[in-house]
CSV table of N, CA, C and O in Angstrom, one decimal:
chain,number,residue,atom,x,y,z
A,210,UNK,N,-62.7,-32.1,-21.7
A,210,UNK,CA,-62.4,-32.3,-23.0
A,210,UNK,C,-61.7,-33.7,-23.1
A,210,UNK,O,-61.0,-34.1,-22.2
A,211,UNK,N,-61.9,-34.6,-24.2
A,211,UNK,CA,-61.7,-36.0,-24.4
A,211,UNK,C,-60.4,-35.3,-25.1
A,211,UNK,O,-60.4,-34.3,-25.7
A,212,UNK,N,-59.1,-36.4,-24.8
A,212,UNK,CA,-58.0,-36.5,-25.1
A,212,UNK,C,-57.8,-37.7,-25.8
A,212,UNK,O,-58.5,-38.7,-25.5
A,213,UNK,N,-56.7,-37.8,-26.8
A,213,UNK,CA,-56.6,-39.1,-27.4
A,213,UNK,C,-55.5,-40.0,-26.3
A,213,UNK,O,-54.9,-41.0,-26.5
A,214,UNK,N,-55.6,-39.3,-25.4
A,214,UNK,CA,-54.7,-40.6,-24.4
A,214,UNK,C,-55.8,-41.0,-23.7
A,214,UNK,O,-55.6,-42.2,-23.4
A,215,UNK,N,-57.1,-40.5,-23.4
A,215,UNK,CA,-58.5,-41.0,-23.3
A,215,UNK,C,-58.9,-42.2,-23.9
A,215,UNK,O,-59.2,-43.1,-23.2
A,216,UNK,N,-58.8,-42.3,-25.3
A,216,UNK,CA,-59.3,-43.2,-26.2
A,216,UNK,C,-58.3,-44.3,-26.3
A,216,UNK,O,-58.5,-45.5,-26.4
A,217,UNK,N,-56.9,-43.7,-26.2
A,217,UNK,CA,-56.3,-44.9,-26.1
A,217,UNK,C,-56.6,-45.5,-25.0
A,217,UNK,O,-57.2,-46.6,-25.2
A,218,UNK,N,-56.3,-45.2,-23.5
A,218,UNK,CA,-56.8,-46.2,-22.7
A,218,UNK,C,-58.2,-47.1,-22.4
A,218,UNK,O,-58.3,-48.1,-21.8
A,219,UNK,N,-58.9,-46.3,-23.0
A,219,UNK,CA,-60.4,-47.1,-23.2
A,219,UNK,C,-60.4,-48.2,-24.2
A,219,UNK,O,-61.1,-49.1,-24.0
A,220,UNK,N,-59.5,-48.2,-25.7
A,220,UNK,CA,-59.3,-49.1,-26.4
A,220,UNK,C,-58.2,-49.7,-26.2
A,220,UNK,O,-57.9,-50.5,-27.1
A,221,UNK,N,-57.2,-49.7,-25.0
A,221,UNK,CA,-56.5,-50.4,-24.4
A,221,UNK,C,-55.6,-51.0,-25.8
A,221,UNK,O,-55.5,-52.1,-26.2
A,222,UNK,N,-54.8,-49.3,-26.4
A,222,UNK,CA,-53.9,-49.3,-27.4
A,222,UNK,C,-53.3,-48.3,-27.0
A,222,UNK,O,-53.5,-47.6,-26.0
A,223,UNK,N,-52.2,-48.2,-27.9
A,223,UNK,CA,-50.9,-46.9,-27.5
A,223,UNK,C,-51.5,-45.9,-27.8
A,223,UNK,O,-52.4,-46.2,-28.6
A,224,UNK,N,-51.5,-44.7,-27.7
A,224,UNK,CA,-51.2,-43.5,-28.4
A,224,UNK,C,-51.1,-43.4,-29.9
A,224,UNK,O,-51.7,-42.8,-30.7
A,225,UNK,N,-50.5,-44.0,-29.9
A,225,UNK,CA,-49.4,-43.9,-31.8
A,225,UNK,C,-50.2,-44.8,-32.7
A,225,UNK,O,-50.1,-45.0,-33.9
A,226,UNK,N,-51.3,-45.7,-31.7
A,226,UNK,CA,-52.4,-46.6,-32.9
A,226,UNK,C,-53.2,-45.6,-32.7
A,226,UNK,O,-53.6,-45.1,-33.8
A,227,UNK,N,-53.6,-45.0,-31.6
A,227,UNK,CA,-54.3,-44.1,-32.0
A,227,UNK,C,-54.8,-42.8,-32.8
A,227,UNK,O,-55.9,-42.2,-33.0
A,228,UNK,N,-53.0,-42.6,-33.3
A,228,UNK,CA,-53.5,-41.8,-33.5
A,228,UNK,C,-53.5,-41.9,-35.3
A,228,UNK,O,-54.1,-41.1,-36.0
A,229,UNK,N,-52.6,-43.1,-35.6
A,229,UNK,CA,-52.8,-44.1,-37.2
A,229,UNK,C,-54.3,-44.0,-37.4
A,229,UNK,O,-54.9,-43.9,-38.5
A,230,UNK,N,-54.9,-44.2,-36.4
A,230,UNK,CA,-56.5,-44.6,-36.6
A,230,UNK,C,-56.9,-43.3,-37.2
A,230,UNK,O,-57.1,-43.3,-38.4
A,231,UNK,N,-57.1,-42.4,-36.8
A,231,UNK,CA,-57.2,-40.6,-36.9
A,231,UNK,C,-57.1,-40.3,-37.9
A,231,UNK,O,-58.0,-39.8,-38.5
A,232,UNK,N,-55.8,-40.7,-38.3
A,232,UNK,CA,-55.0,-39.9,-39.6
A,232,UNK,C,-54.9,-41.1,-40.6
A,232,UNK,O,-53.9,-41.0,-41.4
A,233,UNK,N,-55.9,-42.4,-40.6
A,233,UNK,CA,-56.2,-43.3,-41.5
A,233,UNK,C,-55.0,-43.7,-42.4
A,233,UNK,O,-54.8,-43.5,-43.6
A,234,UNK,N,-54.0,-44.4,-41.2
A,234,UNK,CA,-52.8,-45.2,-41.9
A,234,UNK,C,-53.4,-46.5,-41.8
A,234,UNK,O,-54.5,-47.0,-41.4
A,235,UNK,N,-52.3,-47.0,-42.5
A,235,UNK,CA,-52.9,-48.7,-43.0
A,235,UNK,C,-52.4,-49.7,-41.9
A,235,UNK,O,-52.7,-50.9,-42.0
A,236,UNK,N,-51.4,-49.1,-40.7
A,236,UNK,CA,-50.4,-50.2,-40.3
A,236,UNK,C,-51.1,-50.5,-38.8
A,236,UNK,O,-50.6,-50.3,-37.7
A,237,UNK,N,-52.4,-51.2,-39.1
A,237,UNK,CA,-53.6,-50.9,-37.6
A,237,UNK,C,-54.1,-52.0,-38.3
A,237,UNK,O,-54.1,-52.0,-39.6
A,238,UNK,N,-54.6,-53.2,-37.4
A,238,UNK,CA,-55.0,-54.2,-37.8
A,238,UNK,C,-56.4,-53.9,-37.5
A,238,UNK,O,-56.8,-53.0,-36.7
A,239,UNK,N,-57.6,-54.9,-38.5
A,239,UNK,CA,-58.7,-54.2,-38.6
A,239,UNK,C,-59.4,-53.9,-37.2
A,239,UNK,O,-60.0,-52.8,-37.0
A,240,UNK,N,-59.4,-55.0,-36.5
A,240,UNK,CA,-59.9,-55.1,-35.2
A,240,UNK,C,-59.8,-54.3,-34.1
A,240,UNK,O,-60.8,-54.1,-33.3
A,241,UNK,N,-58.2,-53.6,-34.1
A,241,UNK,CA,-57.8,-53.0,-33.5
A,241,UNK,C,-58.2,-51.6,-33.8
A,241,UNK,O,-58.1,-50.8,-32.9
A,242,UNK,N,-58.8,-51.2,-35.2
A,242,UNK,CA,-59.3,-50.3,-35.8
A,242,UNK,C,-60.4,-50.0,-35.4
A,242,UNK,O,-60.7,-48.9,-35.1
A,243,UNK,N,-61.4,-51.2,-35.4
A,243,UNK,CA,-62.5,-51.4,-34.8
A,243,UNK,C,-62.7,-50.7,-33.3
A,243,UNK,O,-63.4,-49.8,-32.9
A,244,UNK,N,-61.8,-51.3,-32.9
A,244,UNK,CA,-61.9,-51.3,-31.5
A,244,UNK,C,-62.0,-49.9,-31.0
A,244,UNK,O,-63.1,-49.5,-30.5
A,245,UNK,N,-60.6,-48.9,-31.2
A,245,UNK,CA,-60.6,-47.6,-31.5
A,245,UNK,C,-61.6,-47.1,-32.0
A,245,UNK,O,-62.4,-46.6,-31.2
A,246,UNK,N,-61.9,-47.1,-33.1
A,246,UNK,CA,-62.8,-46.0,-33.8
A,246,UNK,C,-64.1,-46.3,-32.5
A,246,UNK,O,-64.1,-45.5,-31.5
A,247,UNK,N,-64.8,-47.0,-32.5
A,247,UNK,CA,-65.7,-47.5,-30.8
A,247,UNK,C,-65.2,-46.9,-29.9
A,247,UNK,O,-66.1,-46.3,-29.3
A,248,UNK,N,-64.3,-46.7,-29.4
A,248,UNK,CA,-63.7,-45.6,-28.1
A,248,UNK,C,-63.8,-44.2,-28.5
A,248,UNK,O,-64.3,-43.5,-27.7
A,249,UNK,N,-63.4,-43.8,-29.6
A,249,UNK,CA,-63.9,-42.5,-30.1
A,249,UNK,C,-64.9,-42.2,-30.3
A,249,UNK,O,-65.2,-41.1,-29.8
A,250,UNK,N,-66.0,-42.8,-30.9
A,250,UNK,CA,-67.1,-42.6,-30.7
A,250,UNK,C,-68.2,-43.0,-29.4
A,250,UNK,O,-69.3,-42.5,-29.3
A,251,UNK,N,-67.7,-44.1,-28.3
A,251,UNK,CA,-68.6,-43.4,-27.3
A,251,UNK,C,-67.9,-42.0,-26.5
A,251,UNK,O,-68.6,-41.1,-26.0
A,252,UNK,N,-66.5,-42.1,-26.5
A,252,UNK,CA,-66.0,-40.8,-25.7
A,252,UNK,C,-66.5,-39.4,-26.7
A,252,UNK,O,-66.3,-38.3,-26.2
A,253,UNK,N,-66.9,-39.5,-27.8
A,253,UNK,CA,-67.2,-38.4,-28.6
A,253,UNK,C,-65.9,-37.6,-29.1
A,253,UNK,O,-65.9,-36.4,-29.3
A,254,UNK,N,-64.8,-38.2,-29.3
A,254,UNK,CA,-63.3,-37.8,-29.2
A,254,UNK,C,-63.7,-36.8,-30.5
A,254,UNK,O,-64.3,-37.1,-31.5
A,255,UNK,N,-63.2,-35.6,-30.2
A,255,UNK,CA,-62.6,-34.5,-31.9
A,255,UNK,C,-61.2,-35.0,-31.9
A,255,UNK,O,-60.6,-35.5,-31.0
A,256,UNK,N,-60.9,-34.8,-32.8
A,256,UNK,CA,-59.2,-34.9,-32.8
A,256,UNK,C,-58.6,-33.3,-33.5
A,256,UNK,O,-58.6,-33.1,-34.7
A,257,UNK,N,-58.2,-32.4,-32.8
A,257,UNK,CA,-57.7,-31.2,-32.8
A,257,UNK,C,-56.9,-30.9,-34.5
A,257,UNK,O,-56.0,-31.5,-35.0
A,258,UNK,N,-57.7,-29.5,-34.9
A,258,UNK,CA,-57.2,-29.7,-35.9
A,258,UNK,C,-55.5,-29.3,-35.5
A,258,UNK,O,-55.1,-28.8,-34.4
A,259,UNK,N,-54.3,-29.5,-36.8
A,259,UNK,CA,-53.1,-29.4,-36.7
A,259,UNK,C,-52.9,-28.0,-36.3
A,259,UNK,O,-53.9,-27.3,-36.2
A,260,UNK,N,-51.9,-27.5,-36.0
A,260,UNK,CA,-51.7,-25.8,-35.9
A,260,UNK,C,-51.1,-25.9,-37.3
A,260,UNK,O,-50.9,-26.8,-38.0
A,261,UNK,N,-51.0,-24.4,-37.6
A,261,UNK,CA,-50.8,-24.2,-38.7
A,261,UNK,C,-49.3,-23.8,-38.9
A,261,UNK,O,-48.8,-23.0,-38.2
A,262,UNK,N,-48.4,-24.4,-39.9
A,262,UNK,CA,-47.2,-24.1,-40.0
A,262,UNK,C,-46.4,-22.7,-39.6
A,262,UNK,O,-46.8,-21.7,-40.1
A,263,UNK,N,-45.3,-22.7,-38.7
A,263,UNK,CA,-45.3,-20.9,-38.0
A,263,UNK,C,-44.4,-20.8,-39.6
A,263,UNK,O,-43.7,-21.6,-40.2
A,264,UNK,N,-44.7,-19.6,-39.7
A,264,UNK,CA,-44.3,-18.5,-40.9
A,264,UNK,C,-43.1,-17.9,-40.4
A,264,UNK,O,-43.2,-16.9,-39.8
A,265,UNK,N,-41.6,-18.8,-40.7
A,265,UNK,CA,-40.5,-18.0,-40.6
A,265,UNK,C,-39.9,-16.6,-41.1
A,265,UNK,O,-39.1,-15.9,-40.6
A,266,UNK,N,-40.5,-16.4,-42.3
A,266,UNK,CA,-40.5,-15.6,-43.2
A,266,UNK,C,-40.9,-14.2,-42.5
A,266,UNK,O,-42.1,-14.3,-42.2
A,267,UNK,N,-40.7,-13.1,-42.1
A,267,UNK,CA,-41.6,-12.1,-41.3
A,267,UNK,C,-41.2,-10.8,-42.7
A,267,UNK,O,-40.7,-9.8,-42.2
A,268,UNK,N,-41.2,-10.6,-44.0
A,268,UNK,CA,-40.7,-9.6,-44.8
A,268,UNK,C,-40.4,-8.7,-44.1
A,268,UNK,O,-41.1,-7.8,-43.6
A,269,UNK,N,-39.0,-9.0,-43.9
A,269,UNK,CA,-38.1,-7.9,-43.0
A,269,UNK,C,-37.0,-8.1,-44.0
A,269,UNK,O,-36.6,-9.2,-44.4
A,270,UNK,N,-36.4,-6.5,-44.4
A,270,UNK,CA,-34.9,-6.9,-44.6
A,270,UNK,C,-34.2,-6.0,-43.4
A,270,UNK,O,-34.6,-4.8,-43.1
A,271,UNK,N,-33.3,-6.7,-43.1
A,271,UNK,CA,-32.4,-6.2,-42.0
A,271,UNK,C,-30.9,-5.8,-42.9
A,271,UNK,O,-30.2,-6.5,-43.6
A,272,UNK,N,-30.8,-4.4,-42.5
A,272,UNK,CA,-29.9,-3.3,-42.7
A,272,UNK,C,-28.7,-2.9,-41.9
A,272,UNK,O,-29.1,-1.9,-41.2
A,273,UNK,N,-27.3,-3.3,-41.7
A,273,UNK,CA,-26.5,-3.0,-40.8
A,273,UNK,C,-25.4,-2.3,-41.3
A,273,UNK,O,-24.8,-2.9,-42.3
A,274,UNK,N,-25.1,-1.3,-40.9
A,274,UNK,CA,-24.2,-0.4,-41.1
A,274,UNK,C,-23.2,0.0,-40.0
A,274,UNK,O,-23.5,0.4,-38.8
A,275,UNK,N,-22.1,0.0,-40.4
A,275,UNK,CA,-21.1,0.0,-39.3
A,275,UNK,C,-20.3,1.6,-39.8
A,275,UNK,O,-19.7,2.0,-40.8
A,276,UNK,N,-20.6,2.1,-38.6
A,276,UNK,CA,-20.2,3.3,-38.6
A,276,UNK,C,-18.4,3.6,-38.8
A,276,UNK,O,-17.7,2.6,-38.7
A,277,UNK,N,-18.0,4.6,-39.0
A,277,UNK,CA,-16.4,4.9,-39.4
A,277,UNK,C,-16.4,6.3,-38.3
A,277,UNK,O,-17.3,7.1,-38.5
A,278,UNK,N,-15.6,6.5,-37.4
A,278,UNK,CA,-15.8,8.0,-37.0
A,278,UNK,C,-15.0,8.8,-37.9
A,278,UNK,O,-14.0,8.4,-38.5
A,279,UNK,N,-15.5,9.7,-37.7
A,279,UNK,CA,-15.5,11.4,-38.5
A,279,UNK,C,-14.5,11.8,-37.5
A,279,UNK,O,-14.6,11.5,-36.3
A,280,UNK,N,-13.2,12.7,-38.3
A,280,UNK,CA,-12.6,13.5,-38.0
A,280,UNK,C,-12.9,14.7,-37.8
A,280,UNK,O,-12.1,15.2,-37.0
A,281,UNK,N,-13.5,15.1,-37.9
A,281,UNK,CA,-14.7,16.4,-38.4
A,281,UNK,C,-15.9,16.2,-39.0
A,281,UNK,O,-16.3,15.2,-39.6
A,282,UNK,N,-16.6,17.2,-38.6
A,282,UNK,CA,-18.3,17.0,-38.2
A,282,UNK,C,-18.9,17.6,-39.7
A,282,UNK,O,-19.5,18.7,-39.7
A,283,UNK,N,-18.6,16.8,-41.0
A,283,UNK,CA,-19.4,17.5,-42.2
A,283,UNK,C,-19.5,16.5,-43.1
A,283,UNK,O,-18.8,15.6,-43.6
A,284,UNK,N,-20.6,16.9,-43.2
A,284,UNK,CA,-21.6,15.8,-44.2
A,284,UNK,C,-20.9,14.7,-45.2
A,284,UNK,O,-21.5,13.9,-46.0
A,285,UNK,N,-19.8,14.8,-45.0
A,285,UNK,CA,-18.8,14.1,-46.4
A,285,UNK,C,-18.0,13.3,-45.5
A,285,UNK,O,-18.3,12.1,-45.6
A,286,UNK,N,-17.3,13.6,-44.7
A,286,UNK,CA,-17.0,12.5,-44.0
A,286,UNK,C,-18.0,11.9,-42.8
A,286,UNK,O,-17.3,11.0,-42.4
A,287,UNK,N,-18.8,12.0,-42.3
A,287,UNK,CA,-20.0,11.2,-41.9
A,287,UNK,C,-20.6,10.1,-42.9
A,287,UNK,O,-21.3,9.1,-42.6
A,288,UNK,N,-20.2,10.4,-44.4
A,288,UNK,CA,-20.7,9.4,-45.3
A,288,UNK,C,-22.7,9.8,-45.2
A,288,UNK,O,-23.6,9.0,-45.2
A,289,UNK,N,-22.7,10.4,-45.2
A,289,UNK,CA,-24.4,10.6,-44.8
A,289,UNK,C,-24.8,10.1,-46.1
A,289,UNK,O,-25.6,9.2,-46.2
A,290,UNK,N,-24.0,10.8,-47.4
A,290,UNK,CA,-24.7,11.1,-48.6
A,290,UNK,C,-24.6,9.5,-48.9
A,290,UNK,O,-25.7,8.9,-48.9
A,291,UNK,N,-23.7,8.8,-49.2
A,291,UNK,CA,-23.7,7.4,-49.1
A,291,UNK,C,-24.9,6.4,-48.2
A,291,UNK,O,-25.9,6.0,-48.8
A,292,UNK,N,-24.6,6.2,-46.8
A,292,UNK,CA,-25.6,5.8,-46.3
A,292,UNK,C,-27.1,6.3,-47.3
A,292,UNK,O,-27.7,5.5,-48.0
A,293,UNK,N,-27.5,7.7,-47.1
A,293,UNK,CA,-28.5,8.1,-47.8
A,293,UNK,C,-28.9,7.3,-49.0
A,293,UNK,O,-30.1,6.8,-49.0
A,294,UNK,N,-27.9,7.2,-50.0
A,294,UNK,CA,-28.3,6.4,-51.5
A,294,UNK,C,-28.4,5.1,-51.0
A,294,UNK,O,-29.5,4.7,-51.4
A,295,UNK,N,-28.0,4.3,-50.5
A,295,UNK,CA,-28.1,2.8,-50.4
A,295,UNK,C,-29.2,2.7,-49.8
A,295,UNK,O,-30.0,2.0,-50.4
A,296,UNK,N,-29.8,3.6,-48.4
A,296,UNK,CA,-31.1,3.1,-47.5
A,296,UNK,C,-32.1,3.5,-48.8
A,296,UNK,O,-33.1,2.8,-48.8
A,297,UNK,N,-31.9,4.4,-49.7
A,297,UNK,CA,-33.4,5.0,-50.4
A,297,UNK,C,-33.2,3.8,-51.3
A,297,UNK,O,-34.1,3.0,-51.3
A,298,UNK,N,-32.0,3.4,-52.4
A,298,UNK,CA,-32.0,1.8,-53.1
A,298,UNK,C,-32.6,1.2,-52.8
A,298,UNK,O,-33.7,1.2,-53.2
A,299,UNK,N,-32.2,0.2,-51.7
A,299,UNK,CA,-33.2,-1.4,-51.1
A,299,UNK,C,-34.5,-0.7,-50.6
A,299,UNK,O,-35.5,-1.4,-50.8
A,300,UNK,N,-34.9,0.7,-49.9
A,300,UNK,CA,-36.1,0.6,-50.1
A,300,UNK,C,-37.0,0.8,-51.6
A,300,UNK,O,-38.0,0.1,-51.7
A,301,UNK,N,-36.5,1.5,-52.6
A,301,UNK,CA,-37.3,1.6,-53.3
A,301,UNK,C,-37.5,-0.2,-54.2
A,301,UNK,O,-38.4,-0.7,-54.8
A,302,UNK,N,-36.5,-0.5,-54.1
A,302,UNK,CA,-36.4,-2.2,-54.4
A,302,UNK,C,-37.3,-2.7,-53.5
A,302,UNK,O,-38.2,-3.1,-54.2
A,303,UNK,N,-37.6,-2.9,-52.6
A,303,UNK,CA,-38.3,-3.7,-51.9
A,303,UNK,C,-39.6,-3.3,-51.3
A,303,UNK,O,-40.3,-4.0,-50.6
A,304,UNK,N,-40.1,-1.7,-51.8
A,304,UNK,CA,-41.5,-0.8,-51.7
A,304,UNK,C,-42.5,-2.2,-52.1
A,304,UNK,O,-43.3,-2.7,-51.4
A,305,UNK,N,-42.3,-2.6,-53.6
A,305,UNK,CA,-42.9,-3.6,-54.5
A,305,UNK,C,-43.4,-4.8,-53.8
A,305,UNK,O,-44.6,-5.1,-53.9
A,306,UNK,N,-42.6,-5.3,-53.2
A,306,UNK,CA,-42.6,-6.4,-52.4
A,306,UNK,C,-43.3,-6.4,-51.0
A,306,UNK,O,-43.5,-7.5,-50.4
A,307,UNK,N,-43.7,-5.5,-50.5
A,307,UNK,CA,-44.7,-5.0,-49.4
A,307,UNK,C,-43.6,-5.5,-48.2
A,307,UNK,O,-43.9,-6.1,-47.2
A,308,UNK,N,-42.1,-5.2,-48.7
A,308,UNK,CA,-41.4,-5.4,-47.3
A,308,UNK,C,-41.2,-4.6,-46.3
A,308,UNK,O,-42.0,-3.7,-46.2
A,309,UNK,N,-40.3,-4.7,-45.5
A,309,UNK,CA,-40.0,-3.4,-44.8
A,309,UNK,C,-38.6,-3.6,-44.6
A,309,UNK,O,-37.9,-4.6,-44.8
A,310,UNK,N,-38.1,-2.3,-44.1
A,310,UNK,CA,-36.6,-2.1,-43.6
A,310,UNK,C,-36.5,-2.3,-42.5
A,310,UNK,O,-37.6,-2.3,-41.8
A,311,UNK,N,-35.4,-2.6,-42.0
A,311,UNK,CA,-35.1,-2.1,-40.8
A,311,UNK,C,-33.4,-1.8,-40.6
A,311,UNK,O,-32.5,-2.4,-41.3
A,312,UNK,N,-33.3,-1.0,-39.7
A,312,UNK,CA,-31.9,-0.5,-40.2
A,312,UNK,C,-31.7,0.0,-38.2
A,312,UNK,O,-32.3,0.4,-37.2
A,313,UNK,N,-30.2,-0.4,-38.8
A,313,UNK,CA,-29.2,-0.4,-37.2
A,313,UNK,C,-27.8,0.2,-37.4
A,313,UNK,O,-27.1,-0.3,-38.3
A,314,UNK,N,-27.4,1.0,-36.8
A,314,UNK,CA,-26.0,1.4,-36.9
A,314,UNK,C,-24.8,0.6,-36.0
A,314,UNK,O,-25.1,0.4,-34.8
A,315,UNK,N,-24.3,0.5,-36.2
A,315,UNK,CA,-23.5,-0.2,-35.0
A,315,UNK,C,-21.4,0.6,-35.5
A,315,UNK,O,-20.7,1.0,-36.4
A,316,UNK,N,-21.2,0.5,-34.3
A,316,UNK,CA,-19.5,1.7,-34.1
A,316,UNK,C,-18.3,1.2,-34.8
A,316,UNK,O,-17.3,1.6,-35.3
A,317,UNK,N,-19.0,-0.2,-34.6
A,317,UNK,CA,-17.5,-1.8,-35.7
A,317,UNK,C,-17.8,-2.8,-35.0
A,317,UNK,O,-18.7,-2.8,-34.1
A,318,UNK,N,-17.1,-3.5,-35.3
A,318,UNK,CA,-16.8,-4.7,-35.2
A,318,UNK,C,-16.9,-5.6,-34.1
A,318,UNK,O,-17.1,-6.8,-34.2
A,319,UNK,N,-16.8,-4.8,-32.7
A,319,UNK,CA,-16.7,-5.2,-31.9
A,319,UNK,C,-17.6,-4.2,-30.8
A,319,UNK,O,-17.2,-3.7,-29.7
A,320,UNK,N,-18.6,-4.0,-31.2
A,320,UNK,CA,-20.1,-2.7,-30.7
A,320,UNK,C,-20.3,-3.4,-29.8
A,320,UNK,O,-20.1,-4.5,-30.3
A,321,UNK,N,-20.6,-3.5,-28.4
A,321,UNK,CA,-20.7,-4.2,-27.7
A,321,UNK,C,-22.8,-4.2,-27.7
A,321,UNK,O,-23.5,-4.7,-26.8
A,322,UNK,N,-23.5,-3.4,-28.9
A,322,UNK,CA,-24.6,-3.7,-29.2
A,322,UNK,C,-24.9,-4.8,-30.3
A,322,UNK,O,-25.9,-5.2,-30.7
A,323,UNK,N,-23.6,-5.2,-30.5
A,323,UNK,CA,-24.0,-6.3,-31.5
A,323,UNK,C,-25.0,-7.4,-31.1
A,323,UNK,O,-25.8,-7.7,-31.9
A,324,UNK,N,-24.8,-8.1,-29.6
A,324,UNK,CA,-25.7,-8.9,-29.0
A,324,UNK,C,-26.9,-8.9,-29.7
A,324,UNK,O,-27.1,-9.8,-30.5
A,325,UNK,N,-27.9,-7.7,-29.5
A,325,UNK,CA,-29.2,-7.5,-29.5
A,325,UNK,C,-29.1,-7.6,-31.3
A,325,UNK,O,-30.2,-7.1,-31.5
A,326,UNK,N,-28.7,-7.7,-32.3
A,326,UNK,CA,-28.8,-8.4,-33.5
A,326,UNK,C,-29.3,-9.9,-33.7
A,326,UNK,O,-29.9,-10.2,-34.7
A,327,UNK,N,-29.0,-10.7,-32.7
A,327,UNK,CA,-29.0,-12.0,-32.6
A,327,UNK,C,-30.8,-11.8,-32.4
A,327,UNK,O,-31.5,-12.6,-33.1
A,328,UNK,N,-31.4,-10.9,-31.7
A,328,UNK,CA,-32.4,-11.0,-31.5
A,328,UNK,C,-33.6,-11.3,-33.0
A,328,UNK,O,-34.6,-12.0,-33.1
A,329,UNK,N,-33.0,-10.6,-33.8
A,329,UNK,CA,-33.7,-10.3,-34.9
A,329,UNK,C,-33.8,-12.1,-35.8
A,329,UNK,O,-34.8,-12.7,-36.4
A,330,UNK,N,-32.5,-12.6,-35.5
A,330,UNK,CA,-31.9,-13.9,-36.2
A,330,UNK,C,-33.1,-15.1,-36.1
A,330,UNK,O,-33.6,-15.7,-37.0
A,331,UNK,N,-33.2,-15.2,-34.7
A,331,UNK,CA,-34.2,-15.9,-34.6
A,331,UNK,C,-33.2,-17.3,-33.8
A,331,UNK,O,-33.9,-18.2,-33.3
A,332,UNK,N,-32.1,-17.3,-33.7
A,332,UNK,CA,-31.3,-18.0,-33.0
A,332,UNK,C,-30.3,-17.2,-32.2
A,332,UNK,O,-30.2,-16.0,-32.1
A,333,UNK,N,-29.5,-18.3,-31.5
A,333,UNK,CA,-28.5,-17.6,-30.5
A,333,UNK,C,-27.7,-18.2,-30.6
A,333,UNK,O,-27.8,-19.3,-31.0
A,334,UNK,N,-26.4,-17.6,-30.2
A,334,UNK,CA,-25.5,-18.2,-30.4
A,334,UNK,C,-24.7,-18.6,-28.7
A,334,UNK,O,-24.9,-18.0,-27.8
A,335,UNK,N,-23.8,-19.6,-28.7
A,335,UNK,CA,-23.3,-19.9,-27.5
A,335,UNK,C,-22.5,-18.5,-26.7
A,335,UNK,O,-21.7,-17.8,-27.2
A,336,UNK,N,-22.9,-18.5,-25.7
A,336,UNK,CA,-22.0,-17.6,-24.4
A,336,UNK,C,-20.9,-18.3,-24.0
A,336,UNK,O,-20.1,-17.8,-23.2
């Protein structure tokens, strides 16, 4: 496969004229234009199309809920019925939108699962 570092050394130009030449900027003197476009066409150069922009966006809403412990084991202080109305809200809000949920519990503040959230972020933070 012909590379444009190919064509530049056969037209005995940089890279970066070459690649002006390609992408038909003006700041290439004609000759040197000449010259290039002749090395691409005996090398038969394609010039690769671009990749396509990555799609940061993945329709995710991310859901975190930090747990309170229960004194006792009944439905009212677990907050279930709470949790319950908010997760069925943002989904029925966001059904429309062809999003999705995702939802994590974590114990407080200091969950020693919090780490694995950073995963979701798409960045990290310093150790």
């Amino acid at each position: 496969m012909v590379t444009l570092y190919d064509v530049a050394h056969l037209a005995g130009v940089s890279t970066a004229t070459v690649s002006r030449v390609v992408h038909g900027q003006d700041r290439v003197r004609d000759a040197t234009r000449i010259r290039v476009q002749q090395a691409i066409d005996e090398l038969g150069y394609v010039p690769m199309a671009p990749p396509e922009p990555v799609r940061r966006r993945k329709d995710v809403i991310g859901l975190v809920c930090v747990e309170r412990p229960a004194r006792q084991y009944d439905i009212e202080n677990m907050n279930l019925l709470f949790y319950d109305e908010v997760l069925r809200g943002v989904e029925a809000r966001i059904r429309d939108h062809q999003w999705s949920l995702l939802i994590t519990f974590l114990q407080g503040a200091n969950d020693p699962a919090f780490p694995r959230l950073e995963a979701f972020t798409g960045r990290r933070t310093a150790s």
